[in-house]
Amino acid sequence: MALRSSLPHMEIGDSDLEGWEVKGSGGFGQVYKVRHKKWWCDVAVKLLHCDDGTSSSLLREVKMMSKGSSPYVIQVLGVFKGQLPFPGPSVKLGLVMEFMERGSLFSLQRNLQGPPPWPLAFRLTHQVALGINFLHNLSPALLHLDLKPSNVLLDSSLNAKLTDFGLARFSQSVTRISKKDRDEEEGGTISYMPPEAFSISYNPTRASDIYSYGILLWSIVTGKEPYPYAPSSIVRFRIPQGDRPSLDEIRRLAAGLAGLARLMELMQRCWETKPAQRPNAHACTIVTEELYKMHKRAITDAVHEVLKKLVRNKSLVHMNQIRVERAHICEDVQTGRPPIQVRLTSNVLLTSSLRNDINKIIGSKHYLL
């Protein structure tokens, strides 16, 4: 099947793009920030690994992301097919998407070294819930199946949008997923997977996303990754047994912060072991909207505070890079006494006695000019 006739989006060639800059990579491929020459704006290009030599994986993700067109889901602008401006395979395929200037929620957590200010945290929980609710209300419903901080992207004002539909499924097309297929697809996100995913085989449902959303809520509030030091084999065993991230830190904070206790209650409902006991996405948005309204008045200051910190951190990184470069330069410069230069006229005969005198001077650490 021809690529051009199969895709609902315009095809964008290498001649349309310039200024390729790597922004991220993973098992799916690499993400670049590039400039579209005609549109005169930055876009993101996600190059895909097509191991079977076809465009099947590209077609599949375009189909998923096209269905998920929402203010809270990343927008696909076209399909890339062309050559890259550096060594590699002759022709690559990829998705051209809107560029999210502030990266992912995961990168924000690393830069802040903790959670964002509470007004922003509550807005993030609500916007992610809105994205999930939109996907789950499509006909048929679209299951994301890979919700985690790195798949929540942030625009210049730190608004959130869902991305990466490489594992997504339409609910009517979901079949039982074998353990082999699940192991190949989970992509290092085991700590966000629901208990039922660790059975020999299971049918993903909307409740699968809701469990992942509950763990994501915990990560947003704490600024941490769940089970950071636990081996994957232990996580696989303990999650179905009912183990969840610790709530001790959140309980301490909840006493003095409006809405946090209720948000903690929501995350616990979302990560219930039995899928039937978890709320649906619409119920989640009702709660998160109410909680965000409690803190909405301070959202502008919260965003400004974070953006200032990001700029300051970037400046510090740049200064450290300059220090390192200067240190390398200093290491390359030879130190010590400068070389001896003897200036003699052409008619001076360098006798043995003169050589001895010069050697004495050099030995006494004087310089002959």
Coordinates of C-alpha atoms in Angstrom, one line a residue:
M1 CA 0.0 0.0 0.0
A2 CA 1.5 3.3 -1.0
L3 CA 2.4 5.7 1.8
R4 CA 0.9 8.8 0.1
S5 CA -2.5 7.2 -0.5
S6 CA -2.7 5.6 3.0
L7 CA -2.1 8.6 5.2
P8 CA -4.7 11.2 6.0
H9 CA -2.1 13.9 6.6
M10 CA 0.1 15.8 4.2
E11 CA 3.5 14.4 3.4
I12 CA 6.4 16.6 4.4
G13 CA 9.8 16.1 2.7
D14 CA 13.3 16.9 3.8
S15 CA 13.4 20.0 1.6
D16 CA 10.7 21.5 3.8
L17 CA 12.7 21.2 7.0
E18 CA 16.0 22.6 8.4
G19 CA 17.9 23.0 11.6
W20 CA 17.6 19.4 12.9
E21 CA 18.2 19.3 16.7
V22 CA 17.9 16.1 18.7
K23 CA 15.4 16.4 21.6
G24 CA 14.9 12.9 22.8
S25 CA 15.2 9.2 21.9
G26 CA 13.9 5.8 22.9
G27 CA 12.9 2.4 21.6
F28 CA 10.5 4.0 19.1
G29 CA 13.2 6.2 17.4
Q30 CA 14.3 9.8 17.9
V31 CA 12.5 13.1 18.3
Y32 CA 13.9 16.2 16.6
K33 CA 13.1 19.9 16.8
V34 CA 13.2 21.3 13.3
R35 CA 12.2 24.5 11.4
H36 CA 9.5 24.3 8.7
K37 CA 10.7 26.6 6.0
K38 CA 7.3 27.4 4.6
W39 CA 5.3 27.5 7.8
W40 CA 8.1 29.5 9.4
C41 CA 7.7 27.8 12.8
D42 CA 9.3 25.0 14.8
V43 CA 7.8 21.5 14.7
A44 CA 8.7 18.2 16.2
V45 CA 9.6 15.2 14.0
K46 CA 9.4 11.8 15.6
L47 CA 11.3 9.3 13.4
L48 CA 10.1 5.7 13.8
H49 CA 11.8 2.4 13.6
C50 CA 10.2 0.4 10.9
D51 CA 11.9 -3.0 11.4
D52 CA 9.7 -4.8 8.9
G53 CA 10.7 -2.4 6.1
T54 CA 7.1 -1.0 5.8
S55 CA 5.2 2.0 7.0
S56 CA 2.8 -0.1 9.1
S57 CA 3.9 1.3 12.5
L58 CA 3.7 4.8 11.1
L59 CA 0.3 4.3 9.7
R60 CA -0.9 2.8 13.0
E61 CA 0.3 5.7 15.1
V62 CA -1.0 8.4 12.7
K63 CA -4.4 6.7 12.8
M64 CA -4.4 6.7 16.6
M65 CA -3.2 10.3 16.9
S66 CA -5.6 11.5 14.2
K67 CA -8.5 10.2 16.2
G68 CA -7.2 11.8 19.3
S69 CA -7.4 15.4 18.2
S70 CA -8.1 17.5 21.3
P71 CA -6.6 20.6 23.0
Y72 CA -5.2 18.1 25.5
V73 CA -3.7 15.7 23.0
I74 CA -0.7 16.5 20.8
Q75 CA -1.6 17.4 17.2
V76 CA -0.2 15.6 14.2
L77 CA 0.6 18.1 11.4
G78 CA 1.9 15.7 8.7
V79 CA 4.1 12.8 7.9
F80 CA 7.8 13.0 7.2
K81 CA 9.4 11.0 4.4
G82 CA 12.9 11.9 3.3
Q83 CA 16.6 11.9 4.0
L84 CA 18.2 13.4 7.1
P85 CA 21.0 15.9 6.9
F86 CA 23.5 13.5 8.5
P87 CA 24.7 10.0 8.0
G88 CA 22.1 7.2 8.3
P89 CA 19.5 5.2 6.3
S90 CA 18.7 6.8 3.0
V91 CA 15.0 7.3 3.7
K92 CA 13.3 7.7 7.0
L93 CA 9.6 7.9 8.0
G94 CA 8.2 9.9 10.9
L95 CA 5.4 12.0 12.4
V96 CA 5.5 15.8 12.2
M97 CA 3.8 17.2 15.3
E98 CA 3.4 20.5 17.0
F99 CA 6.5 21.4 19.0
M100 CA 6.1 21.6 22.8
E101 CA 8.6 24.1 24.0
R102 CA 8.9 23.0 27.6
G103 CA 9.5 19.3 27.0
S104 CA 7.9 16.7 29.1
L105 CA 6.5 16.5 32.6
F106 CA 9.4 14.1 33.3
S107 CA 12.0 16.7 32.2
L108 CA 10.2 19.3 34.3
Q109 CA 10.4 17.1 37.4
R110 CA 14.1 16.6 36.8
N111 CA 14.8 20.4 36.3
L112 CA 12.7 21.3 39.4
Q113 CA 14.1 18.4 41.4
G114 CA 10.7 18.0 42.9
P115 CA 7.0 18.8 42.3
P116 CA 5.8 22.0 40.7
P117 CA 4.0 24.7 42.8
W118 CA 0.5 23.5 43.9
P119 CA -1.6 25.6 41.5
L120 CA 0.4 24.1 38.5
A121 CA 0.3 20.6 40.0
F122 CA -3.5 20.8 40.2
R123 CA -3.8 22.1 36.7
L124 CA -1.6 19.3 35.3
T125 CA -3.7 16.7 37.0
H126 CA -6.9 18.2 35.5
Q127 CA -5.5 18.6 31.9
V128 CA -4.2 15.1 31.8
A129 CA -7.6 13.9 33.0
L130 CA -9.3 15.9 30.3
G131 CA -7.0 14.3 27.7
I132 CA -7.8 10.8 28.9
N133 CA -11.5 11.5 29.1
F134 CA -11.5 12.7 25.5
L135 CA -9.8 9.5 24.3
H136 CA -12.1 7.3 26.3
N137 CA -15.2 9.0 24.9
L138 CA -14.3 8.5 21.2
S139 CA -16.3 5.9 19.4
P140 CA -14.7 3.4 19.7
A141 CA -12.8 4.4 22.7
L142 CA -9.0 4.9 22.3
L143 CA -6.9 3.4 25.1
H144 CA -3.5 5.1 25.6
L145 CA -1.9 2.3 27.6
D146 CA 1.4 4.1 28.2
L147 CA 0.5 7.0 30.5
K148 CA 3.6 8.3 32.3
P149 CA 5.4 11.6 32.9
S150 CA 7.5 11.4 29.7
N151 CA 4.3 11.1 27.6
V152 CA 2.9 14.3 29.0
L153 CA 4.3 17.2 27.0
L154 CA 4.2 20.9 28.1
D155 CA 3.8 24.0 25.9
S156 CA 5.5 27.4 26.6
S157 CA 2.9 28.1 29.3
L158 CA 3.3 24.7 30.9
N159 CA -0.1 23.4 29.6
A160 CA -0.2 19.6 29.3
K161 CA -1.0 17.4 26.3
L162 CA -0.8 13.7 25.9
T163 CA 1.6 12.2 23.4
D164 CA 3.1 8.9 22.2
F165 CA 0.3 6.6 20.9
G166 CA 2.7 3.8 20.0
L167 CA 1.0 1.3 22.3
A168 CA -2.6 2.7 22.0
R169 CA -5.5 0.5 21.1
F170 CA -9.1 1.1 20.1
S171 CA -11.3 -0.7 22.6
Q172 CA -13.2 -2.7 20.0
S173 CA -10.0 -4.0 18.4
V174 CA -8.3 -5.0 21.6
T175 CA -7.6 -8.7 21.8
R176 CA -6.0 -10.7 24.6
I177 CA -2.4 -9.6 24.9
S178 CA 0.0 -12.4 25.5
K179 CA 2.9 -12.1 28.0
K180 CA 5.4 -12.2 25.2
D181 CA 3.7 -9.3 23.4
R182 CA 3.3 -7.4 26.6
D183 CA 7.0 -7.8 27.5
E184 CA 8.0 -6.5 24.1
E185 CA 5.7 -3.4 24.3
E186 CA 5.9 -2.2 27.8
G187 CA 9.0 -0.1 27.0
G188 CA 10.3 0.4 30.6
T189 CA 7.0 1.7 32.0
I190 CA 6.3 -1.3 34.3
S191 CA 5.7 0.9 37.4
Y192 CA 2.7 2.5 35.7
M193 CA 1.1 -0.8 34.5
P194 CA -2.1 -2.1 36.2
P195 CA -2.1 -5.3 38.2
E196 CA -4.2 -7.2 35.6
A197 CA -1.4 -6.5 33.1
F198 CA 0.8 -9.0 34.9
S199 CA -1.5 -12.0 34.4
I200 CA -0.7 -14.5 31.7
S201 CA -3.0 -12.6 29.4
Y202 CA -5.4 -9.8 29.8
N203 CA -7.8 -7.5 28.0
P204 CA -6.9 -3.8 28.3
T205 CA -9.8 -1.6 29.1
R206 CA -10.4 2.0 30.0
A207 CA -9.7 1.0 33.6
S208 CA -6.2 0.1 32.6
D209 CA -5.5 3.8 31.7
I210 CA -7.2 4.9 35.0
Y211 CA -4.8 2.9 37.1
S212 CA -1.8 4.5 35.2
Y213 CA -3.4 7.9 35.8
G214 CA -3.6 7.2 39.5
I215 CA 0.2 6.5 39.6
L216 CA 0.8 9.5 37.5
L217 CA -1.2 11.7 40.0
W218 CA 1.2 10.4 42.7
S219 CA 4.2 11.3 40.5
I220 CA 2.9 14.8 39.8
V221 CA 2.3 15.5 43.5
T222 CA 5.6 14.2 44.8
G223 CA 7.8 15.0 41.8
K224 CA 9.2 11.4 42.0
E225 CA 9.2 8.2 40.0
P226 CA 7.4 5.2 41.7
Y227 CA 9.6 2.3 43.0
P228 CA 12.9 3.9 41.9
Y229 CA 15.1 1.3 43.4
A230 CA 13.0 -1.9 43.2
P231 CA 14.0 -4.5 40.6
S232 CA 11.4 -5.0 37.9
S233 CA 10.9 -8.6 39.0
I234 CA 9.9 -7.4 42.4
V235 CA 7.6 -4.8 41.0
R236 CA 5.9 -7.4 38.8
F237 CA 5.2 -9.5 41.8
R238 CA 4.2 -6.9 44.3
I239 CA 1.8 -4.7 42.3
P240 CA -0.7 -7.5 41.9
Q241 CA -0.3 -8.1 45.6
G242 CA -1.5 -4.6 46.4
D243 CA 1.7 -2.7 46.8
R244 CA 1.5 1.0 45.8
P245 CA 3.7 4.1 46.2
S246 CA 4.0 5.5 49.7
L247 CA 1.4 8.1 50.7
D248 CA 3.3 9.2 53.9
E249 CA 4.7 12.4 52.4
I250 CA 1.3 13.4 50.8
R251 CA -0.5 12.8 54.1
R252 CA 1.9 15.2 55.9
L253 CA 1.3 17.9 53.3
A254 CA -2.5 17.4 53.0
A255 CA -3.1 18.8 56.5
G256 CA -2.3 22.3 55.4
L257 CA -3.3 22.4 51.7
A258 CA -6.8 22.7 50.4
G259 CA -7.8 19.8 48.1
L260 CA -4.8 17.6 48.5
A261 CA -6.5 15.1 50.8
R262 CA -9.3 14.7 48.2
L263 CA -6.7 14.3 45.4
M264 CA -5.0 11.6 47.4
E265 CA -8.4 9.9 47.8
L266 CA -8.8 10.0 44.0
M267 CA -5.4 8.5 43.3
Q268 CA -6.2 5.6 45.7
R269 CA -9.5 5.0 43.9
C270 CA -7.7 5.0 40.5
W271 CA -5.1 2.4 41.6
E272 CA -7.6 -0.1 43.1
T273 CA -6.6 -3.7 42.3
K274 CA -9.9 -4.6 40.8
P275 CA -10.6 -2.6 37.6
A276 CA -14.4 -2.4 38.3
Q277 CA -13.7 -0.4 41.5
R278 CA -11.8 2.4 39.7
P279 CA -13.6 5.6 38.6
N280 CA -14.1 6.4 34.9
A281 CA -12.3 9.3 33.3
H282 CA -15.3 11.6 33.4
A283 CA -15.6 11.1 37.2
C284 CA -11.9 12.0 37.5
T285 CA -12.3 15.2 35.5
I286 CA -15.2 16.3 37.8
V287 CA -12.9 16.0 40.9
T288 CA -9.8 17.5 39.3
E289 CA -11.7 20.5 37.9
E290 CA -13.1 21.3 41.4
L291 CA -9.7 21.0 42.9
Y292 CA -8.0 23.1 40.3
K293 CA -10.6 25.9 40.8
M294 CA -9.5 26.1 44.4
H295 CA -6.0 27.2 43.2
K296 CA -6.7 28.7 39.8
R297 CA -6.3 32.3 41.1
A298 CA -2.6 31.7 41.7
I299 CA -1.8 29.8 38.5
T300 CA -0.2 32.8 36.7
D301 CA 2.3 33.3 39.6
A302 CA 3.0 29.6 39.8
V303 CA 3.8 29.3 36.1
H304 CA 5.9 32.5 36.2
E305 CA 7.8 31.0 39.2
V306 CA 8.6 27.8 37.4
L307 CA 9.6 29.5 34.1
K308 CA 12.0 31.8 36.0
K309 CA 13.6 28.8 37.7
L310 CA 13.9 26.9 34.4
V311 CA 15.7 29.9 32.9
R312 CA 17.9 30.2 35.9
N313 CA 18.8 26.5 35.8
K314 CA 19.6 26.8 32.1
S315 CA 21.9 29.7 32.8
L316 CA 23.7 27.7 35.5
V317 CA 24.2 24.8 33.2
H318 CA 25.6 27.1 30.5
M319 CA 28.0 28.7 33.1
N320 CA 29.2 25.3 34.2
Q321 CA 29.8 24.3 30.6
I322 CA 31.9 27.5 30.2
R323 CA 33.9 26.6 33.3
V324 CA 34.6 23.1 32.1
E325 CA 35.7 24.5 28.7
R326 CA 38.0 27.0 30.4
A327 CA 39.4 24.3 32.6
H328 CA 40.2 22.2 29.5
I329 CA 41.9 25.2 27.9
C330 CA 44.1 25.8 30.9
E331 CA 45.1 22.1 31.0
D332 CA 46.2 22.4 27.4
V333 CA 48.4 25.5 28.0
Q334 CA 52.0 24.6 29.0
T335 CA 53.2 26.3 32.2
G336 CA 56.6 27.0 33.6
R337 CA 59.6 28.9 32.5
P338 CA 59.4 30.3 28.9
P339 CA 61.9 28.9 26.4
I340 CA 65.4 30.5 26.3
Q341 CA 66.1 32.7 23.3
V342 CA 69.7 33.8 22.6
R343 CA 70.1 36.8 20.3
L344 CA 73.5 36.8 18.6
T345 CA 74.7 38.9 15.7
S346 CA 75.9 37.0 12.7
N347 CA 79.6 37.9 13.4
V348 CA 79.7 36.6 16.9
L349 CA 81.6 33.4 17.2
L350 CA 80.1 31.1 19.9
T351 CA 83.3 29.8 21.5
S352 CA 83.4 27.0 24.1
S353 CA 83.9 29.6 26.9
L354 CA 80.8 31.5 25.8
R355 CA 78.8 28.3 25.8
N356 CA 79.9 27.6 29.3
D357 CA 78.9 31.1 30.4
I358 CA 75.4 30.6 28.8
N359 CA 75.0 27.3 30.5
K360 CA 75.9 28.9 33.9
I361 CA 73.3 31.6 33.3
I362 CA 70.6 29.0 32.3
G363 CA 71.5 26.9 35.3
S364 CA 71.1 29.9 37.6
K365 CA 67.5 30.4 36.2
H366 CA 68.2 33.7 34.6
Y367 CA 67.1 34.6 31.2
L368 CA 69.3 35.8 28.4
L369 CA 67.4 38.3 26.2

